[in-house]
Short mmCIF file of C-alpha atoms and ligand atoms in Angstrom, two decimals:
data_model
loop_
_atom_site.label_atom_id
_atom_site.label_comp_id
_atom_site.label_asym_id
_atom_site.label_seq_id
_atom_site.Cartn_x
_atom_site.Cartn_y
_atom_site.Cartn_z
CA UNK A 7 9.18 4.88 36.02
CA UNK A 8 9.05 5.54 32.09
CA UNK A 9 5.45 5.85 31.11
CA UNK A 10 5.38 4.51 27.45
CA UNK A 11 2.43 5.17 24.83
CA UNK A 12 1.35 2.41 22.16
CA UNK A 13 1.06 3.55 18.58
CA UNK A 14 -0.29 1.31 15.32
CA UNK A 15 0.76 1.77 12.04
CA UNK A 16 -2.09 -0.15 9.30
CA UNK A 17 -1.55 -0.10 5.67
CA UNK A 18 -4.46 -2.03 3.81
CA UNK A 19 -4.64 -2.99 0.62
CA UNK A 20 -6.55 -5.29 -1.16
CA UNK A 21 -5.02 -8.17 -3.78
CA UNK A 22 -6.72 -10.31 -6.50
CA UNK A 23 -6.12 -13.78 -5.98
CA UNK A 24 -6.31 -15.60 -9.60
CA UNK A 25 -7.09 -18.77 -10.25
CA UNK A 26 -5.77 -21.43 -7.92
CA UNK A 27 -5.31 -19.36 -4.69
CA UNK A 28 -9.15 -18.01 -5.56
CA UNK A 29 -9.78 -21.79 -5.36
CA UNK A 30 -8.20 -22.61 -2.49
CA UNK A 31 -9.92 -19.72 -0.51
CA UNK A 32 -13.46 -20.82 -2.06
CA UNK A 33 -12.30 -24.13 -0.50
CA UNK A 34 -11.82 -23.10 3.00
CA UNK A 35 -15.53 -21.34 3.37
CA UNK A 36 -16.97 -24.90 2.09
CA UNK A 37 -14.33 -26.81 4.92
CA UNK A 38 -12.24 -28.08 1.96
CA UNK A 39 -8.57 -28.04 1.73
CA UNK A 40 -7.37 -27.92 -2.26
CA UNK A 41 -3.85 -28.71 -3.43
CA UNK A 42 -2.80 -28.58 -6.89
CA UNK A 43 -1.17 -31.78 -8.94
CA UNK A 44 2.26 -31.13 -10.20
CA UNK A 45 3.63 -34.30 -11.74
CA UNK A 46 3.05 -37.40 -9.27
CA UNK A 47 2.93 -34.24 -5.93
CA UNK A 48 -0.10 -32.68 -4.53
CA UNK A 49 1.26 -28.94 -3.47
CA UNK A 50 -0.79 -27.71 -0.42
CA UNK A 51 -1.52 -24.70 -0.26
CA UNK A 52 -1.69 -24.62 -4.35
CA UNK A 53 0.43 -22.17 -6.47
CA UNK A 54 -0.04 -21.80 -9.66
CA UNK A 55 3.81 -22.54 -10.58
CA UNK A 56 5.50 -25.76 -10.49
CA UNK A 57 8.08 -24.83 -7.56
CA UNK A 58 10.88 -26.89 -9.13
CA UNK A 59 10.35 -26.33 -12.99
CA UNK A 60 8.56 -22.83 -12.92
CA UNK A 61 5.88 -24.84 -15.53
CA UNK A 62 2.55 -23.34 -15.20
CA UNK A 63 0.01 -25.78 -13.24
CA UNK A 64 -3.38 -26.82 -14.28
CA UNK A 65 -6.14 -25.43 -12.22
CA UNK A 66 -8.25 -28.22 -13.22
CA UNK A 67 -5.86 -30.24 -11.46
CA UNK A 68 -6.86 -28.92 -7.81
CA UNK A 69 -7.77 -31.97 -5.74
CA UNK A 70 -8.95 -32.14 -1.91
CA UNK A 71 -6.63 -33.33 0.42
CA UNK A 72 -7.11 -33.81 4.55
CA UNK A 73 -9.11 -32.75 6.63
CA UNK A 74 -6.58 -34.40 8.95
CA UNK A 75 -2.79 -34.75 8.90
CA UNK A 76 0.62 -35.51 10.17
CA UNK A 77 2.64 -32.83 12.29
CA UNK A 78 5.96 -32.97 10.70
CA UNK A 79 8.03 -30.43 12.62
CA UNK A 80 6.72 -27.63 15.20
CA UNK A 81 8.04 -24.37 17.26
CA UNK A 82 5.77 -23.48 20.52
CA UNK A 83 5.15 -19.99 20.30
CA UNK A 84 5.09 -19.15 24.29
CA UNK A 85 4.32 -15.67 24.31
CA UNK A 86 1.83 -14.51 20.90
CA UNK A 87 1.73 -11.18 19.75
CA UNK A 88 -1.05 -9.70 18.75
CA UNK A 89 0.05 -10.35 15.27
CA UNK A 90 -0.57 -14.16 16.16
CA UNK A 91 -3.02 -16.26 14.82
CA UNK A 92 -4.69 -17.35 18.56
CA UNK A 93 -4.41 -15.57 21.82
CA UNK A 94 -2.79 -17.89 24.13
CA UNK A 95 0.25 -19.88 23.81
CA UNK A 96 0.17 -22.42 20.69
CA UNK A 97 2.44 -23.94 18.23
CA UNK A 98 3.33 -23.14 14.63
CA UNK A 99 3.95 -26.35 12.62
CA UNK A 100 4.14 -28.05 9.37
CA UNK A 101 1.69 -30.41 8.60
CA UNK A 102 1.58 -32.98 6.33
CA UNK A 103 -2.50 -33.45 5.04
CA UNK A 104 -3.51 -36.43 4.17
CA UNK A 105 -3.32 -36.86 0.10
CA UNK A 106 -0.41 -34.12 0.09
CA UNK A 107 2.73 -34.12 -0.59
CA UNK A 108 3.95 -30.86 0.89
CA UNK A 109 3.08 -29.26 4.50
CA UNK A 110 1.17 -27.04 5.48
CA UNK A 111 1.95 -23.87 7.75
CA UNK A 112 -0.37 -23.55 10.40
CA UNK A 113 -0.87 -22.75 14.31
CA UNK A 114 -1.75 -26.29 16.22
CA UNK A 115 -3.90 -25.67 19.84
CA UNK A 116 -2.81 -28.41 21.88
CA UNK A 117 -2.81 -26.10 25.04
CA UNK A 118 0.77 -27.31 25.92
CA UNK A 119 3.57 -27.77 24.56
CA UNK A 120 4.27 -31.23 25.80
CA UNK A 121 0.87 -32.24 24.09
CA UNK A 122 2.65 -32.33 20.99
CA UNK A 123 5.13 -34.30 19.04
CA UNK A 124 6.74 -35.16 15.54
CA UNK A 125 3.71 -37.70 13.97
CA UNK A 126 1.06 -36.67 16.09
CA UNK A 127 -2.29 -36.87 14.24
CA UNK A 128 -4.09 -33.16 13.57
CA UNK A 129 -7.45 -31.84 12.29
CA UNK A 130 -9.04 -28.37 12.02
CA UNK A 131 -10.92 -26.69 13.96
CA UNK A 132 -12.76 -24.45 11.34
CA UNK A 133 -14.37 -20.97 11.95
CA UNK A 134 -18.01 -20.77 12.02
CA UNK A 135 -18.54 -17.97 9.65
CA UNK A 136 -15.52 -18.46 7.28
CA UNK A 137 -14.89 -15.39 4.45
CA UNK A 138 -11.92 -17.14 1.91
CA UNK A 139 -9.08 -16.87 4.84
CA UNK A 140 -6.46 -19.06 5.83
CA UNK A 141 -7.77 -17.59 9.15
CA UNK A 142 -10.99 -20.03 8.70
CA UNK A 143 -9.23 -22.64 9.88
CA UNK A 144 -8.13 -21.01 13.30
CA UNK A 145 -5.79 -23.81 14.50
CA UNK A 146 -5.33 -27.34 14.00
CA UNK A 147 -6.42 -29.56 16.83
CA UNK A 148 -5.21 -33.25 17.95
CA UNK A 149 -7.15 -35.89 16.45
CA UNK A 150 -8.95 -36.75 13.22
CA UNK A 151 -12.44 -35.10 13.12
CA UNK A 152 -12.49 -31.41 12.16
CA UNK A 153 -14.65 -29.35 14.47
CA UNK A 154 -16.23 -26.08 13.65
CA UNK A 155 -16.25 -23.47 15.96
CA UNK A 156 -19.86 -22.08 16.82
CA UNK A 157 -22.77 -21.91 14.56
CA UNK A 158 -21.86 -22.94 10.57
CA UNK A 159 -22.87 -19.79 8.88
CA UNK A 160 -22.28 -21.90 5.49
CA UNK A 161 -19.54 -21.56 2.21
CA UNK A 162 -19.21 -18.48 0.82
CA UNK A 163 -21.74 -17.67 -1.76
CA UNK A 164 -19.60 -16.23 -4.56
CA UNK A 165 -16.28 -17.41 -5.84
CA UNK A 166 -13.88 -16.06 -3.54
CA UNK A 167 -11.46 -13.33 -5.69
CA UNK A 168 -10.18 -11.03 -3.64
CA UNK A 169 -8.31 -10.70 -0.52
CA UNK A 170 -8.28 -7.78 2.16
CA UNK A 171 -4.82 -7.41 3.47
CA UNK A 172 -3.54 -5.20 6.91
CA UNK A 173 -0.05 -4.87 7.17
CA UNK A 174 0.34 -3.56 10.61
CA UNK A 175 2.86 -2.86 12.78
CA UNK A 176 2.57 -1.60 16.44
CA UNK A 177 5.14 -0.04 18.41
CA UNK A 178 5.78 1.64 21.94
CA UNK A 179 7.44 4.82 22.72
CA UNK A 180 9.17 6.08 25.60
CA UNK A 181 7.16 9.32 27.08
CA UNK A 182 9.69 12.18 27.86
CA UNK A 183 8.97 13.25 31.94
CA UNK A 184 9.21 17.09 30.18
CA UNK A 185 6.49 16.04 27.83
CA UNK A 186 4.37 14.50 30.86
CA UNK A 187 4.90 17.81 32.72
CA UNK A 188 3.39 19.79 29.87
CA UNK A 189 0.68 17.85 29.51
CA UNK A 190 -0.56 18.45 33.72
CA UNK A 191 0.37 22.07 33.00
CA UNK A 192 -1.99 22.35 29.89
CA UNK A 193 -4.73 21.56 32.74
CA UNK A 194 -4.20 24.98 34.25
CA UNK A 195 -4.05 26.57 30.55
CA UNK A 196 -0.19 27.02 30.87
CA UNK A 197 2.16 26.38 27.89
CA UNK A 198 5.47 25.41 29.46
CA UNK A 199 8.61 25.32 27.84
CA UNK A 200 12.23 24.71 29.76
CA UNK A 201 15.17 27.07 29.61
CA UNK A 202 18.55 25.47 29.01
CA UNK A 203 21.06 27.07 32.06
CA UNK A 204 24.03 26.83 29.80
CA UNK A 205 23.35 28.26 26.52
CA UNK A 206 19.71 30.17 27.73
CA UNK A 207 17.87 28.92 24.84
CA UNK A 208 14.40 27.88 25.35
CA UNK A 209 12.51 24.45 24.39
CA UNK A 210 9.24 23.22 24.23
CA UNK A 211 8.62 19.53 23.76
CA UNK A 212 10.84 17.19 22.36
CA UNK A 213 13.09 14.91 24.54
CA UNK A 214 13.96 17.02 27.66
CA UNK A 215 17.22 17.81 26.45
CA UNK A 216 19.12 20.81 25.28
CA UNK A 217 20.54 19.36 21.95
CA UNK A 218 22.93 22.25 21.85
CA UNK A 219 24.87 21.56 25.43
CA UNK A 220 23.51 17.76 25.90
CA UNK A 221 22.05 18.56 29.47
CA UNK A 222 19.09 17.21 30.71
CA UNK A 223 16.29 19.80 31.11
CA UNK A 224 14.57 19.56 34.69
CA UNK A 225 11.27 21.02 36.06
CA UNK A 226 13.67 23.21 37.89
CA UNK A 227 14.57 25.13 34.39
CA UNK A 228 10.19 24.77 33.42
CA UNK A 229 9.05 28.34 32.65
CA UNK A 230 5.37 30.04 31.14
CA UNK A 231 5.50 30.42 27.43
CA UNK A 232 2.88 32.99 26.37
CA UNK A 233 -0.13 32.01 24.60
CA UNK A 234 0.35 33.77 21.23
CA UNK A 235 1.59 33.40 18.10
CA UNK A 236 2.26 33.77 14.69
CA UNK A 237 1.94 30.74 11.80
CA UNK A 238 5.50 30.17 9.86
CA UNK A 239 4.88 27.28 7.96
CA UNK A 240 2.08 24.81 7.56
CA UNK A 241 0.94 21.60 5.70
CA UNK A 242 -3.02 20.61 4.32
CA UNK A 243 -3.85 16.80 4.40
CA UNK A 244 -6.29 15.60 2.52
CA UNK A 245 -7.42 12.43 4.56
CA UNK A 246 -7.10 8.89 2.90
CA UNK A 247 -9.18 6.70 4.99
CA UNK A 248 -7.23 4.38 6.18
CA UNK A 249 -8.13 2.60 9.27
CA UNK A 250 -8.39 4.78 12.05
CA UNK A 251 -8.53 7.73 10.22
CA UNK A 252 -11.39 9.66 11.65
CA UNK A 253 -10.67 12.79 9.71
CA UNK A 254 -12.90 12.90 6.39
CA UNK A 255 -12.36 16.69 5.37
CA UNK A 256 -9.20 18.19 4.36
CA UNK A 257 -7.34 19.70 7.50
CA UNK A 258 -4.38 21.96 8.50
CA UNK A 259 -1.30 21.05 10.49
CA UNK A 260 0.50 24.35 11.62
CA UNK A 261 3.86 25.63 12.99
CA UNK A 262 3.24 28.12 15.56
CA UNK A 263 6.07 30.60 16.82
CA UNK A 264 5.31 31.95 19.92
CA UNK A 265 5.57 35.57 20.80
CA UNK A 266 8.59 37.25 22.22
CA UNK A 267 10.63 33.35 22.11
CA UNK A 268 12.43 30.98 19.95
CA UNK A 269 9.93 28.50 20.54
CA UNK A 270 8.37 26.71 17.28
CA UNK A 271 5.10 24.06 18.36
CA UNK A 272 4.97 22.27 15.42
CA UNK A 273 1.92 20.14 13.35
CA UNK A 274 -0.32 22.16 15.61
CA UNK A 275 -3.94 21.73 14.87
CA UNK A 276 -6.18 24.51 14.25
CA UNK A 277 -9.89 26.11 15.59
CA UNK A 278 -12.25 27.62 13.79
CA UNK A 279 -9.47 28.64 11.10
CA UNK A 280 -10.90 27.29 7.75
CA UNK A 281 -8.03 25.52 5.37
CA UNK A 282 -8.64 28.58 2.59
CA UNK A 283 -7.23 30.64 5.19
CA UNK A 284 -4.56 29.04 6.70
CA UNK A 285 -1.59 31.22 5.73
CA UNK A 286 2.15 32.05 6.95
CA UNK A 287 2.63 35.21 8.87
CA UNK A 288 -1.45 34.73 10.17
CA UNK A 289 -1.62 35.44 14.20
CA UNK A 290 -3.33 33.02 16.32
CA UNK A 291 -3.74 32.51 19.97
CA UNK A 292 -3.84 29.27 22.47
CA UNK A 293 -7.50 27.22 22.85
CA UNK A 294 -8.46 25.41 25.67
CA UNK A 295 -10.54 22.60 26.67
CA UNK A 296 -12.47 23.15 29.25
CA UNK A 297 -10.49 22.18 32.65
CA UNK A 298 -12.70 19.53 33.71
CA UNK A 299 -12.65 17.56 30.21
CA UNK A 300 -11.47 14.33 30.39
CA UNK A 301 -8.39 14.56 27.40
CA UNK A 302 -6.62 11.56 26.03
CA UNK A 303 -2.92 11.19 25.03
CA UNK A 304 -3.28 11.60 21.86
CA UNK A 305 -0.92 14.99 22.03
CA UNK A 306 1.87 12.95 23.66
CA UNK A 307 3.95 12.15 20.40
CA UNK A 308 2.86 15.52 18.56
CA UNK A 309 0.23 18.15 17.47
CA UNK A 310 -1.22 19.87 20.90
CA UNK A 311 -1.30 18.86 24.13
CA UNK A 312 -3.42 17.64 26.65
CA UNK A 313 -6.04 20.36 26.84
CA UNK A 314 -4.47 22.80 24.44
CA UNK A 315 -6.44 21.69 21.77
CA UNK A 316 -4.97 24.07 19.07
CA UNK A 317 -4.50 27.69 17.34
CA UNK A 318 -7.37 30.07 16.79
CA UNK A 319 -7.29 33.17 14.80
CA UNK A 320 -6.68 36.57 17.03
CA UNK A 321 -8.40 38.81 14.78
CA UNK A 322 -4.63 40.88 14.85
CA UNK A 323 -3.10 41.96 11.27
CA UNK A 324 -1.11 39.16 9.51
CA UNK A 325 2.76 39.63 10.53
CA UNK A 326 4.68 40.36 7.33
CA UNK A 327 8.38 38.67 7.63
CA UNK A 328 10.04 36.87 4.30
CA UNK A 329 12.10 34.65 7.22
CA UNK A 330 8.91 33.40 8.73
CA UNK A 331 8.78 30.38 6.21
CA UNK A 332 12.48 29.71 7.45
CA UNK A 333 11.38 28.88 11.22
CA UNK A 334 10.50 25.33 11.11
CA UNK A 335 11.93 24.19 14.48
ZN1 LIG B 412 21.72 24.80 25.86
#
């Protein structure tokens, strides 16, 4: 059975919203919906270009329109994401408001799917505390009255200007048996690696397979790797906080090339081994956690594992070798 490990990837940023979407955000904390006149339409959600004619549209011209609406088309959405807009299974539909003349994109919650139908009569069910989202409506629900969702905490009480964006993606990897294996021997302070019975290199890591002779590496070619080692290459990162990011000082990732082998750990963190003095050729040795820690998985994909927690200094002379810098893997 594969074991598999989630990972998320966030990148915020943060984007002004102008005139007419700044509106239409202001709108939603107060439980109004704004569209914009172009011509003889009403464009909901607002934009502050005429669609057809590219002509620039008059923010004075933002009018209300709903609360309630028309479903004019719908998908059911069977199995949401965490990316979704609701939890449970729901619909995505266009819906026509009432006063507009263009629909709407939103989730409707009618619990089922055969609760809904082409014409059927929506409202929304705002958001309590609502912050200039399209997420303070957080579905559209069947009938006419809007409904708020726990205590009203009120409209915003600034113009809404800005908007806080995550684009996220989240993804699941595969977790080599060979990598699984190292972790349970890091318990016992052992660094395995796996010798390949064709060509006799030796691995550490990676996929469980020689990539020289395409065989797969067993537990029956595992052996000890020794617990010293000399630094060939390394990077410093100076932390941007982005979310997650629980690093707030700079910090070294090293490449560590273990003694009497071919075998490079790379983006290896480091132990009482300041960044100043992080340098190629410097000779370190294993640290543990203590056995009866409780360690995560966060070495699974990279940097140490399990309870090999990363490379402290030895105290032994640097090792001077102009081909160090040309180990990488
Ligand atoms: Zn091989």
């Amino acid at each position: 059975m594969t074991r598999f490990v989630e990972n998320s990837i966030v990148f915020p940023y943060k984007r002004s919203l102008g005139p007419v979407i700044g509106a239409f955000m202001t709108g939603l904390t107060e439980q109004r919906i704004l569209g914009i006149r172009s011509g003889d339409q009403v464009i909901v959600p607002p934009l502050e270009w005429d669609p057809q004619t590219g002509a620039e549209l008059d923010p004075d011209g933002m009018v209300e329109v709903g609360p309630a609406g028309t479903v004019e088309s719908w998908t059911w959405v069977p199995a949401p994401s965490e990316q979704h807009p609701l939890g449970h299974p729901f619909a995505f539909a266009f819906i026509r408001l009432d006063g507009a003349s263009t629909p709407l994109l939103h989730a409707v919650d009618t619990g089922a799917p055969d609760a809904l139908r082409v014409g059927a009569r929506v409202a929304p069910r705002w958001r309590g505390s609502r912050v200039g989202h399209i997420g303070d409506i957080i579905a559209f629900v069947p009938g006419e009255q809007p409904e708020v969702d726990g205590p009203d905490s009120g409209p915003a009480e600034a113009p809404v200007t800005m908007m806080d964006y995550n684009a996220s993606i989240t993804y699941r990897n595969p977790v080599p048996p060979v990598l699984d294996r190292l972790r349970e021997a890091s318990r016992d302070q052992r660094i395995i690696g796996q010798r390949c019975p064709v060509c006799e290199r030796v691995y550490s890591g990676g996929r469980g397979y020689c990539p020289i002779d395409a065989v797969e590496l067993g537990e029956e070619q595992d052996v000890d790797l020794p617990h010293t080692g000399t630094i060939t290459n390394f990077t410093i990162v100076t932390p941007v906080q982005y979310p997650g990011q629980t690093e707030t000082e700079p910090f070294a990732r090293v490449f560590v090339l273990l003694d009497g082998t071919d075998v490079i750990l790379p983006y290896q963190p480091v132990v009482e081994l300041p960044v100043g003095e992080v340098r190629v050729g410097k000779r370190v040795a294993a640290a543990w956690a203590p056995p009866n820690d409780d360690i995560d998985d966060a070495g699974a994909m990279g940097g140490a594992y399990g309870h090999l927690i990363g490379w402290i200094p030895s105290g032994e002379p640097d090792v001077e070798d102009p081909d160090l810098v040309n180990r990488i893997f």
